XYZ file of C-alpha atoms in Angstrom:
194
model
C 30.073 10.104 3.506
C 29.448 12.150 6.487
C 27.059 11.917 9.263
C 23.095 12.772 8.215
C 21.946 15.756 10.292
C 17.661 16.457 10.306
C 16.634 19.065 8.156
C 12.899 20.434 7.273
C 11.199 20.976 3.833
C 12.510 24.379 2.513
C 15.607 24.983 4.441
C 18.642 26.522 3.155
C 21.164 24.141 2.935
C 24.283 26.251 1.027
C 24.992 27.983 -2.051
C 25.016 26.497 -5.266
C 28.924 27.118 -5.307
C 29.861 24.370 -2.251
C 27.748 21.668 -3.768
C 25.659 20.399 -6.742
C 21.689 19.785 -5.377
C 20.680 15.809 -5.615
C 17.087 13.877 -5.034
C 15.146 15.860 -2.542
C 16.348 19.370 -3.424
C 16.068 22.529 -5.233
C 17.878 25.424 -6.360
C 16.505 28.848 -6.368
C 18.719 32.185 -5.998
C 22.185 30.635 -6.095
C 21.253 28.573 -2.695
C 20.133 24.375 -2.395
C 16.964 24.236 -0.217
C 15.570 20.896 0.945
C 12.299 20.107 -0.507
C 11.333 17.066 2.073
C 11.733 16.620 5.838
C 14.487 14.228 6.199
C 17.897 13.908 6.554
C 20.964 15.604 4.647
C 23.331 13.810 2.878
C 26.267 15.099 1.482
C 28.345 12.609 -1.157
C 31.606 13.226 -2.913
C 31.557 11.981 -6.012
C 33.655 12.362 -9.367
C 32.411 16.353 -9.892
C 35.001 18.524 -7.922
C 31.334 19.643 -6.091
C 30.332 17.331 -3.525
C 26.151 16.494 -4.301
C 23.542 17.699 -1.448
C 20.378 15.371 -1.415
C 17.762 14.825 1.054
C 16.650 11.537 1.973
C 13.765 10.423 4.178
C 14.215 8.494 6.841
C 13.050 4.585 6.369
C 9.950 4.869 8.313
C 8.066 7.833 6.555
C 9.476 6.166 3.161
C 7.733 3.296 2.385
C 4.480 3.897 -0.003
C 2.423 1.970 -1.791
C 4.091 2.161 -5.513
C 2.118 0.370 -8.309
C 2.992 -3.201 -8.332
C 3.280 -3.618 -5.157
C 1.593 -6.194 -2.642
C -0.377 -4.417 0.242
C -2.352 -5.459 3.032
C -5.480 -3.389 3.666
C -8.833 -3.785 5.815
C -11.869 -3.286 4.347
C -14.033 -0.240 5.412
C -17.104 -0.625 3.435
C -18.755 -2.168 0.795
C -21.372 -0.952 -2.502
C -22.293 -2.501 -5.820
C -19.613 -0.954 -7.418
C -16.259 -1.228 -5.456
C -15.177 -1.858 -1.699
C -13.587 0.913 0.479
C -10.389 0.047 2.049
C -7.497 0.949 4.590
C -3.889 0.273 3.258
C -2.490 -1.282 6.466
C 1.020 -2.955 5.263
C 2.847 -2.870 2.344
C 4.602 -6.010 1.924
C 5.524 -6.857 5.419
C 6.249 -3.312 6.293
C 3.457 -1.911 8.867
C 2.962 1.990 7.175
C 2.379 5.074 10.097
C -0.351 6.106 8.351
C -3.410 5.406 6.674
C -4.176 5.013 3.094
C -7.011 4.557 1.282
C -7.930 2.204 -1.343
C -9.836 1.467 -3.676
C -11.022 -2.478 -5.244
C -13.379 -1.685 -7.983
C -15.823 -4.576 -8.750
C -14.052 -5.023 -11.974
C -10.305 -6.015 -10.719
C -11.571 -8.469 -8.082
C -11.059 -11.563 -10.194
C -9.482 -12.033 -13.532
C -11.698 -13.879 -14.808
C -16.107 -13.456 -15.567
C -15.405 -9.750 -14.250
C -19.491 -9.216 -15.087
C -20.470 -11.674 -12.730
C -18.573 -10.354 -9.913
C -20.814 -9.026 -7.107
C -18.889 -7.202 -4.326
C -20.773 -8.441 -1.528
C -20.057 -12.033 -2.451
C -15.868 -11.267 -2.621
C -15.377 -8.955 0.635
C -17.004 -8.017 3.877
C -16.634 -4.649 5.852
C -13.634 -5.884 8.279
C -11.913 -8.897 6.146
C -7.934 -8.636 6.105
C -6.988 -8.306 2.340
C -3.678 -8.551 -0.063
C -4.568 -6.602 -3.273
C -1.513 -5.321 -5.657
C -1.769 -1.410 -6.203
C -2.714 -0.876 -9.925
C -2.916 3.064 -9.631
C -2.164 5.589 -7.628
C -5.817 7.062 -7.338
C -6.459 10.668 -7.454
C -5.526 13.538 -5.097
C -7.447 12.131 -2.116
C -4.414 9.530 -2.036
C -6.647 6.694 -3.012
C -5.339 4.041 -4.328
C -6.620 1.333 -6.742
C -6.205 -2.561 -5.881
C -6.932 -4.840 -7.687
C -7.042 -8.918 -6.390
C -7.197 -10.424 -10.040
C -4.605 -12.758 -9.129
C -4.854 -16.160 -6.824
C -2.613 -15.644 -4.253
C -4.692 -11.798 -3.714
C -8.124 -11.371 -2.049
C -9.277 -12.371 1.153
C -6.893 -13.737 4.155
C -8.762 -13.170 7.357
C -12.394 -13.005 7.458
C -14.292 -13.498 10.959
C -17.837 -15.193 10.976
C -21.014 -13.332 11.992
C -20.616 -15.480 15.015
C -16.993 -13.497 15.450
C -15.007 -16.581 15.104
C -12.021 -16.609 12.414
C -13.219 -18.168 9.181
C -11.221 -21.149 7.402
C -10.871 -20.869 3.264
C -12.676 -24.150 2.095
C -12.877 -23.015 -1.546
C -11.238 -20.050 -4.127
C -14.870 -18.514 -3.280
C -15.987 -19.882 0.209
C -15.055 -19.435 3.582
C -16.648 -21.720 6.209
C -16.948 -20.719 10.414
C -15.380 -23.323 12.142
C -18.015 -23.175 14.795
C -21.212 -22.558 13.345
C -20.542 -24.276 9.735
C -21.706 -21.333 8.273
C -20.313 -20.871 4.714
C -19.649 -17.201 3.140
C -18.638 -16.002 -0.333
C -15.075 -14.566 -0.297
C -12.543 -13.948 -3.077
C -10.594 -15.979 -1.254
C -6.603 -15.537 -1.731
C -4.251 -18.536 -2.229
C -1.562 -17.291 0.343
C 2.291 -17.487 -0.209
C 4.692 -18.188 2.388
C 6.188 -15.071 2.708
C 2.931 -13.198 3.530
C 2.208 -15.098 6.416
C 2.987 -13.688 9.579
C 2.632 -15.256 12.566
């Protein structure tokens, strides 16, 4: 293995003769060209040819994949589904923003026609969904929070104090007493993070 050196989506990297393209090339013309940012990699393996592949470095890598566990805040609510910004995925903070998507009918497994939005998230509450879909081209996601350990983990009261989960569908404000619907998830240890 030899040191990784930087290289930029569609650079030449060298001719189809020194080396066999891998993941994150192509080969056009007789020449390997990178087709991600990232760094080079070049392998010896069995083939006489060592293999040319690009890999990204381990920030700019991690995506939400279907199956996985995110952690996203919500933007905004309608009848229909709640907006939301893909902040983590598993305990992995992302650079950028995604956006998804938790349509009325994936926020609890069960009596999916009597689930009303409003009652299950507010604009602001801290969320783990699982990505079911990976959307359409405006990289929005679905989520879905069918399962008990999914929906909402932080919620803060109208009175802006951080709610406490008193039920699978209430949340409660420590200082006023106020109750609030929430799909409230049953947390795992490993998602907490103090």
């Amino acid at each position: 293995r030899q040191p990784l050196s930087p290289c930029v989506a569609g650079e030449r990297l060298c001719s189809t003769e020194e080396a066999t393209a891998g993941s994150g090339t192509y080969t056009r013309h007789g020449f390997i060209f990178s087709s991600l940012a990232g760094c080079l990699e070049r392998r010896n393996e069995d083939s006489e040819l060592p293999v040319v592949s690009v890999v990204r470095d381990s920030e700019s890598q991690v995506l939400p994949n279907v199956g996985v566990v995110v952690t996203c805040k919500v933007c905004s609510i309608n009848s229909r589904f709640a907006k939301v910004h893909i902040l983590y995925v598993g305990s992995t903070p992302l650079k950028s923003t995604f956006r998804g998507t938790i349509r009325r009918e994936d926020i609890r497994a069960t009596e999916k026609d009597k689930v009303e939005v409003y009652k299950s998230f507010r604009p602001s509450d801290i969320v783990l969904a699982k990505v079911i879909s990976l959307g359409d081209a405006q990289s929005n996601y679905l989520l879905s929070t069918a399962e008990n350990e999914l929906g909402v983990v932080v919620a803060r009261s109208e009175a802006g104090v951080q709610m406490v989960p008193i039920s699978w569908c209430e949340m409660q404000c420590p200082r006023t007493h106020t109750k609030e619907f929430r799909k409230v998830a049953r947390v795992q240890p490993q998602f907490l993070q103090t």
